[in-house]
Coordinates of C-alpha atoms in Angstrom, one line a residue:
X253 CA 31.3 -154.8 149.1
X254 CA 31.4 -151.1 148.1
X255 CA 35.2 -151.2 148.2
X256 CA 35.2 -154.2 145.8
X257 CA 32.8 -152.3 143.5
X258 CA 35.0 -149.2 143.5
X259 CA 38.1 -151.3 142.6
X260 CA 36.2 -152.9 139.7
X261 CA 35.2 -149.5 138.4
X262 CA 38.8 -148.2 138.6
X263 CA 40.1 -151.2 136.8
X264 CA 37.5 -150.9 134.1
X265 CA 38.4 -147.2 133.6
X266 CA 42.1 -147.9 133.5
X267 CA 41.6 -150.6 130.8
X268 CA 39.3 -148.3 128.8
X269 CA 41.8 -145.5 129.0
X270 CA 44.6 -147.8 127.9
X271 CA 42.6 -149.0 125.0
X272 CA 41.7 -145.4 124.0
X273 CA 45.3 -144.3 124.2
X274 CA 46.5 -147.2 122.1
X275 CA 43.9 -146.4 119.6
X276 CA 44.9 -142.7 119.3
X277 CA 48.6 -143.5 119.0
X278 CA 47.9 -146.1 116.3
X279 CA 45.8 -143.7 114.4
X280 CA 48.5 -141.0 114.6
X281 CA 51.2 -143.4 113.7
X282 CA 49.3 -144.9 110.7
X283 CA 47.6 -141.7 109.3
X284 CA 48.4 -138.4 107.7
X285 CA 50.3 -135.6 109.4
X286 CA 50.6 -132.0 108.4
X287 CA 53.7 -130.0 109.5
X288 CA 55.1 -126.5 109.1
X289 CA 57.6 -124.6 111.3
X290 CA 55.7 -121.3 111.6
X291 CA 52.2 -121.8 112.9
X292 CA 51.7 -118.3 114.2
X293 CA 53.2 -115.2 112.7
X294 CA 52.6 -111.4 112.9
X295 CA 52.4 -109.2 109.8
X296 CA 51.1 -105.7 108.8
X297 CA 48.2 -105.2 106.4
X298 CA 48.9 -105.7 102.7
X299 CA 51.6 -108.3 103.2
X300 CA 52.0 -111.7 101.5
X301 CA 52.7 -114.7 103.7
X302 CA 54.2 -117.9 102.2
X303 CA 54.3 -121.2 104.0
X304 CA 56.3 -124.4 103.2
X305 CA 54.1 -127.3 104.4
X306 CA 55.0 -131.0 104.7
X307 CA 52.2 -133.6 104.3
X308 CA 53.4 -136.9 105.8
X309 CA 52.0 -140.4 105.2
X310 CA 52.8 -142.5 108.3
X311 CA 50.7 -145.4 107.2
X312 CA 51.4 -148.5 105.1
X313 CA 49.1 -147.6 102.2
X314 CA 49.2 -144.9 99.6
X315 CA 46.9 -142.0 100.5
X316 CA 45.1 -139.9 97.9
X317 CA 43.2 -137.1 99.6
X318 CA 41.7 -133.7 98.9
X319 CA 43.7 -130.9 100.4
X320 CA 42.3 -127.4 101.1
X321 CA 42.2 -124.4 103.4
X322 CA 39.3 -123.9 105.8
X323 CA 38.2 -121.0 107.9
X324 CA 40.2 -118.3 106.1
X325 CA 38.5 -114.8 106.0
X326 CA 36.4 -114.2 102.9
X327 CA 38.4 -111.3 101.5
X328 CA 41.7 -112.9 101.9
X329 CA 43.2 -114.5 98.8
X330 CA 45.2 -117.7 99.1
X331 CA 46.6 -120.5 96.9
X332 CA 47.9 -124.0 97.4
X333 CA 50.5 -125.1 94.9
X334 CA 53.2 -127.7 94.2
X335 CA 55.8 -127.6 91.5
X336 CA 54.2 -124.5 90.1
X337 CA 50.7 -126.0 89.8
X338 CA 47.6 -125.2 91.7
X339 CA 46.9 -128.1 94.1
X340 CA 43.5 -129.6 94.9
X341 CA 44.3 -133.3 95.6
X342 CA 47.5 -135.0 96.8
X343 CA 48.7 -138.6 96.6
X344 CA 51.4 -139.8 99.0
X345 CA 53.2 -143.1 99.0
X346 CA 53.5 -145.1 102.3
X347 CA 56.1 -143.6 104.8
X348 CA 56.7 -140.7 102.4
X349 CA 56.1 -137.0 102.5
X350 CA 55.3 -134.2 100.0
X351 CA 56.1 -130.5 100.4
X352 CA 53.6 -128.0 99.2
X353 CA 53.3 -124.2 99.2
X354 CA 50.6 -122.1 100.7
X355 CA 50.4 -118.4 99.9
X356 CA 48.1 -116.0 101.8
X357 CA 47.5 -112.4 100.8
X358 CA 46.5 -110.2 103.7
X359 CA 44.4 -107.3 102.4
X360 CA 45.2 -103.7 103.0
X361 CA 41.7 -103.0 104.5
X362 CA 41.7 -105.3 107.5
X363 CA 41.1 -105.0 111.2
X364 CA 43.8 -105.5 113.8
X365 CA 43.7 -108.9 115.5
X366 CA 44.4 -112.6 115.3
X367 CA 43.0 -114.7 112.5
X368 CA 43.1 -118.6 112.6
X369 CA 42.5 -120.9 109.7
X370 CA 43.2 -124.6 108.9
X371 CA 44.9 -126.6 106.3
X372 CA 43.3 -130.1 105.9
X373 CA 44.0 -133.3 104.2
X374 CA 42.0 -136.5 105.0
X375 CA 41.8 -136.8 108.8
X376 CA 44.8 -134.4 109.3
X377 CA 44.2 -130.7 110.2
X378 CA 46.8 -128.1 111.1
X379 CA 45.7 -124.7 112.6
X380 CA 47.6 -121.6 111.3
X381 CA 47.4 -118.2 112.9
X382 CA 48.2 -114.7 111.4
X383 CA 48.3 -111.8 113.8
X384 CA 47.6 -108.5 112.0
X385 CA 49.6 -106.0 113.9
X386 CA 47.8 -102.9 112.9
X387 CA 44.6 -101.8 111.3
X388 CA 44.5 -101.4 107.5
X389 CA 45.2 -98.0 106.0
X390 CA 43.1 -95.9 103.6
X391 CA 46.1 -94.5 101.9
X392 CA 47.8 -94.5 98.6
X393 CA 51.5 -95.0 97.9
X394 CA 53.8 -93.8 95.1
X395 CA 57.2 -95.5 95.0
X396 CA 60.2 -95.7 92.7
X397 CA 63.3 -97.9 93.1
X398 CA 65.5 -95.4 91.2
X399 CA 64.6 -91.9 92.2
X400 CA 67.9 -90.2 91.1
X401 CA 69.3 -90.2 87.6
X402 CA 72.3 -88.4 86.0
X403 CA 72.9 -87.3 82.4
X404 CA 73.4 -84.3 80.1
X405 CA 71.0 -81.7 78.9
X406 CA 70.4 -83.9 75.8
X407 CA 69.4 -87.0 77.9
X408 CA 65.9 -88.3 78.4
X409 CA 65.3 -89.6 82.0
X410 CA 62.8 -92.4 82.5
X411 CA 61.6 -93.1 86.0
X412 CA 59.6 -96.2 86.6
X413 CA 57.2 -95.8 89.6
X414 CA 54.5 -97.9 91.1
X415 CA 51.2 -96.4 92.3
X416 CA 49.5 -98.5 95.0
X417 CA 45.9 -98.1 96.0
X418 CA 45.8 -99.3 99.6
X419 CA 42.1 -98.5 100.0
X420 CA 39.1 -100.8 99.8
X421 CA 37.6 -98.9 96.9
X422 CA 38.6 -98.3 93.2
X423 CA 40.3 -94.8 92.8
X424 CA 40.6 -92.5 89.9
X425 CA 43.9 -90.6 90.3
X426 CA 44.9 -87.3 88.6
X427 CA 48.6 -87.5 87.7
X428 CA 50.6 -84.3 88.3
X429 CA 54.2 -83.3 87.8
X430 CA 55.7 -79.9 88.9
X431 CA 58.8 -79.6 86.7
X432 CA 61.0 -76.5 86.4
X433 CA 60.1 -74.1 83.6
X434 CA 61.1 -75.3 80.2
X435 CA 61.2 -79.0 81.2
X436 CA 59.0 -81.6 79.5
X437 CA 57.4 -84.4 81.5
X438 CA 55.3 -87.1 79.9
X439 CA 53.4 -89.3 82.4
X440 CA 52.6 -92.8 81.0
X441 CA 50.5 -95.3 83.0
X442 CA 51.0 -98.7 81.4
X443 CA 53.3 -96.9 78.8
X444 CA 50.5 -94.8 77.4
X445 CA 50.6 -91.0 78.0
X446 CA 47.7 -89.8 80.1
X447 CA 46.8 -87.2 82.8
X448 CA 44.8 -89.6 85.0
X449 CA 44.5 -93.3 85.7
X450 CA 42.2 -95.7 87.6
X451 CA 43.6 -98.2 90.1
X452 CA 41.4 -100.9 91.6
X453 CA 41.1 -101.5 95.3
X454 CA 44.1 -103.1 96.9
X455 CA 45.9 -103.1 93.6
X456 CA 48.8 -101.2 91.9
X457 CA 49.7 -99.8 88.5
X458 CA 53.1 -99.0 86.9
X459 CA 53.7 -95.3 86.0
X460 CA 56.5 -94.1 83.9
X461 CA 57.7 -90.5 84.1
X462 CA 59.6 -89.5 80.9
X463 CA 61.5 -86.2 81.7
X464 CA 63.5 -84.0 79.2
X465 CA 65.4 -80.9 80.4
X466 CA 65.8 -77.9 78.1
X467 CA 69.0 -78.0 76.0
X468 CA 70.2 -74.8 77.6
X469 CA 69.8 -76.0 81.2
X470 CA 72.8 -75.4 83.4
X471 CA 74.6 -78.2 85.1
X472 CA 73.2 -78.9 88.6
X473 CA 70.7 -81.0 90.6
X474 CA 66.9 -80.5 89.9
X475 CA 64.0 -81.9 91.8
X476 CA 60.7 -82.8 90.2
X477 CA 57.8 -83.4 92.6
X478 CA 55.1 -85.8 91.2
X479 CA 51.7 -86.5 92.7
X480 CA 48.7 -88.9 92.3
X481 CA 45.6 -87.3 93.7
X482 CA 42.1 -89.0 94.1
X483 CA 39.0 -87.7 95.9
X484 CA 39.9 -89.1 99.4
X485 CA 43.5 -90.1 99.1
X486 CA 46.7 -89.0 97.5
X487 CA 50.4 -90.0 97.2
X488 CA 53.5 -88.0 96.2
X489 CA 57.1 -88.7 95.3
X490 CA 60.1 -86.5 94.6
X491 CA 62.3 -87.4 91.6
X492 CA 65.8 -86.0 91.2
X493 CA 67.7 -85.3 88.0
X494 CA 71.4 -84.5 88.0
X495 CA 72.5 -82.6 84.9
X496 CA 76.2 -82.9 84.3
X497 CA 76.2 -80.4 81.5
X498 CA 76.3 -80.8 77.7
X499 CA 79.3 -79.8 75.5
X500 CA 78.6 -77.9 72.3
X501 CA 80.3 -75.1 70.3
X502 CA 79.4 -73.1 67.2
X503 CA 81.5 -71.0 64.9
X504 CA 80.2 -68.4 62.4
X505 CA 80.3 -64.8 61.3
X506 CA 78.4 -61.9 63.1
X507 CA 76.1 -61.4 60.1
X508 CA 76.0 -65.0 58.9
X509 CA 77.7 -64.2 55.6
X510 CA 80.1 -67.0 54.6
X511 CA 81.6 -65.6 51.4
X512 CA 84.0 -62.9 50.2
X513 CA 85.6 -61.5 47.0
X514 CA 89.3 -60.9 46.5
X515 CA 92.0 -60.9 43.9
X516 CA 95.0 -63.2 43.5
X517 CA 97.6 -62.5 46.2
X518 CA 95.2 -60.3 48.2
X519 CA 94.5 -60.9 51.9
X520 CA 91.2 -60.3 53.8
X521 CA 90.5 -60.1 57.5
X522 CA 87.2 -61.8 58.6
X523 CA 85.5 -61.5 62.0
X524 CA 84.3 -64.8 63.5
X525 CA 82.2 -65.6 66.5
X526 CA 82.9 -68.7 68.6
X527 CA 80.0 -69.5 71.0
X528 CA 79.6 -72.0 73.8
X529 CA 76.1 -73.4 73.0
X530 CA 76.2 -76.1 75.6
X531 CA 75.6 -76.0 79.3
X532 CA 79.1 -76.9 80.5
X533 CA 82.3 -74.8 80.4
X534 CA 84.5 -75.4 77.4
X535 CA 88.3 -75.5 77.8
X536 CA 91.0 -75.1 75.2
X537 CA 89.1 -74.3 72.0
X538 CA 91.5 -74.7 69.1
X539 CA 91.0 -73.0 65.7
X540 CA 91.9 -75.2 62.8
X541 CA 91.7 -74.7 59.0
X542 CA 91.6 -76.5 55.7
X543 CA 92.5 -74.2 52.8
X544 CA 93.4 -74.4 49.0
X545 CA 97.0 -75.1 48.0
X546 CA 99.4 -72.2 48.4
X547 CA 96.8 -70.1 50.3
X548 CA 97.4 -68.7 53.8
X549 CA 95.0 -68.7 56.7
X550 CA 95.8 -67.5 60.2
X551 CA 93.8 -66.9 63.4
X552 CA 94.0 -64.3 66.1
X553 CA 93.9 -65.7 68.7
X554 CA 94.7 -69.3 67.7
X555 CA 93.3 -70.7 70.9
X556 CA 90.5 -69.8 73.4
X557 CA 91.5 -70.9 76.9
X558 CA 88.0 -71.2 78.3
X559 CA 84.4 -70.2 77.4
X560 CA 81.5 -70.2 79.8
X561 CA 78.0 -71.6 78.7
X562 CA 76.2 -69.0 76.5
X563 CA 79.2 -66.8 76.1
X564 CA 80.8 -65.7 72.7
X565 CA 84.4 -65.0 71.9
X566 CA 85.6 -62.9 68.8
X567 CA 88.3 -64.4 66.6
X568 CA 89.8 -62.9 63.5
X569 CA 90.8 -65.0 60.5
X570 CA 93.1 -63.6 57.8
X571 CA 92.9 -65.2 54.4
X572 CA 95.5 -64.6 51.8
X573 CA 94.9 -65.9 48.2
X574 CA 97.7 -67.5 46.1
X575 CA 99.4 -65.0 43.9
X576 CA 98.9 -67.3 41.0
X577 CA 95.2 -68.1 41.7
X578 CA 93.1 -67.9 38.6
X579 CA 89.7 -66.3 38.8
X580 CA 87.0 -68.6 40.3
X581 CA 85.5 -69.9 43.5
X582 CA 87.6 -71.4 46.3
X583 CA 86.5 -72.9 49.7
X584 CA 88.3 -72.7 53.0
X585 CA 87.1 -74.8 56.0
X586 CA 87.3 -73.3 59.5
X587 CA 86.9 -75.5 62.6
X588 CA 86.5 -74.6 66.3
X589 CA 87.3 -77.8 68.3
X590 CA 87.7 -79.0 71.9
X591 CA 88.1 -82.6 73.2
X592 CA 84.3 -82.8 73.8
X593 CA 82.7 -80.9 70.8
X594 CA 83.5 -79.2 67.5
X595 CA 81.9 -77.0 64.8
X596 CA 83.0 -76.0 61.4
X597 CA 82.0 -73.7 58.5
X598 CA 82.8 -73.6 54.8
X599 CA 83.9 -70.1 53.7
X600 CA 83.7 -69.4 50.0
X601 CA 86.2 -67.0 48.4
X602 CA 85.6 -65.7 44.8
X603 CA 88.9 -64.6 43.2
X604 CA 88.3 -61.8 40.7
X605 CA 90.5 -60.5 37.9
X606 CA 92.6 -57.5 39.1
X607 CA 91.4 -54.1 37.9
X608 CA 94.6 -53.3 36.1
X609 CA 94.5 -56.5 34.2
X610 CA 90.9 -55.7 33.3
X611 CA 91.8 -52.3 31.9
X612 CA 94.8 -53.8 30.1
X613 CA 92.5 -56.3 28.5
X614 CA 90.1 -53.6 27.4
X615 CA 93.0 -51.6 26.0
X616 CA 94.2 -54.6 24.0
X617 CA 90.7 -55.1 22.6
X618 CA 90.4 -51.5 21.7
X619 CA 93.8 -51.5 20.0
X620 CA 92.9 -54.7 18.1
X621 CA 89.6 -53.2 16.9
X622 CA 91.5 -50.0 15.9
X623 CA 94.1 -51.9 14.0
X624 CA 91.4 -53.8 12.1
X625 CA 89.7 -50.5 11.1
X626 CA 93.0 -49.0 10.0
X627 CA 93.8 -51.9 7.8
X628 CA 90.2 -52.0 6.4
X629 CA 90.4 -48.2 5.6
X630 CA 93.8 -48.4 4.0
X631 CA 93.4 -51.5 1.9
X632 CA 89.7 -51.8 1.7
X633 CA 89.4 -49.9 -1.7
X634 CA 91.9 -52.2 -3.4

């Protein structure tokens, strides 16, 4: 009797189990299903995690269900979206699926460990786990994608940096730049010049460093350390400027006088100074002229082979006026030129009447006056 009773109980349990199994399979086959490839990942603090999630309707009716994330830590930011829109509710046709995006922001200030949360739609629920591999830092970070720039001494170098506050508190940062003497550095948070800026907790701010070297700087590589310092945290970065050198030349006289007086046919020797006013060596400086017709203008030397930055070379120019030049002002243009730079001056020459001609003119005038007086004396009484 007991054996028959045990058999009956076994048969009843088997039938009940079969019915339960059939019920579960049917429910899975005819309901919603949520799927993603990566259900457990490991990241460091401050990282952003993006999921591509399929929501599948295995049933024979259209499903329109709320979709949301449950169990995510309170300070973690997340968003569900589809086709660029925030998603709150999702409709799926029978035997169809929709792909949605889930983005989770892991804060900087977070404990090391495993965090599990769920994405839910209707009766479907999918657990997702994020393992934070290390504890969150209380640090700041100053970064720049382009830390090295090249140009001449006349260039302005703009470095675009990002200041990240990785702490759990708002921070007021003092902004400091240690540039070489004579250099100009303008620090611009959000493109407005300032010496300090505030960055909210777990946030970042763009910082632009506008750097100008002095015009007389020599060619070379220069490092400019920059810092952002708050009460309990700081960050630093080293920017690098490579100055290739600027090309510039000037020509003039030692005393600055750019005029002379002479007579027709006379020649005059003028001392000139040719100076390298740039920061790079100049090669092959040519002396050129533009002079009045029938005048002569020569240089000694006619060419300066090389000239170091800041150095000056003496050149002598000899100007010879036209023998038939009439009194007046004449202009000769003198140019110092290389393939990279040039400079010119206008030299004014005043041609005077020769002294002999002056005395001859006076003599003629005296003789003319004397002749008139003689005639007046002789014939005046008649």
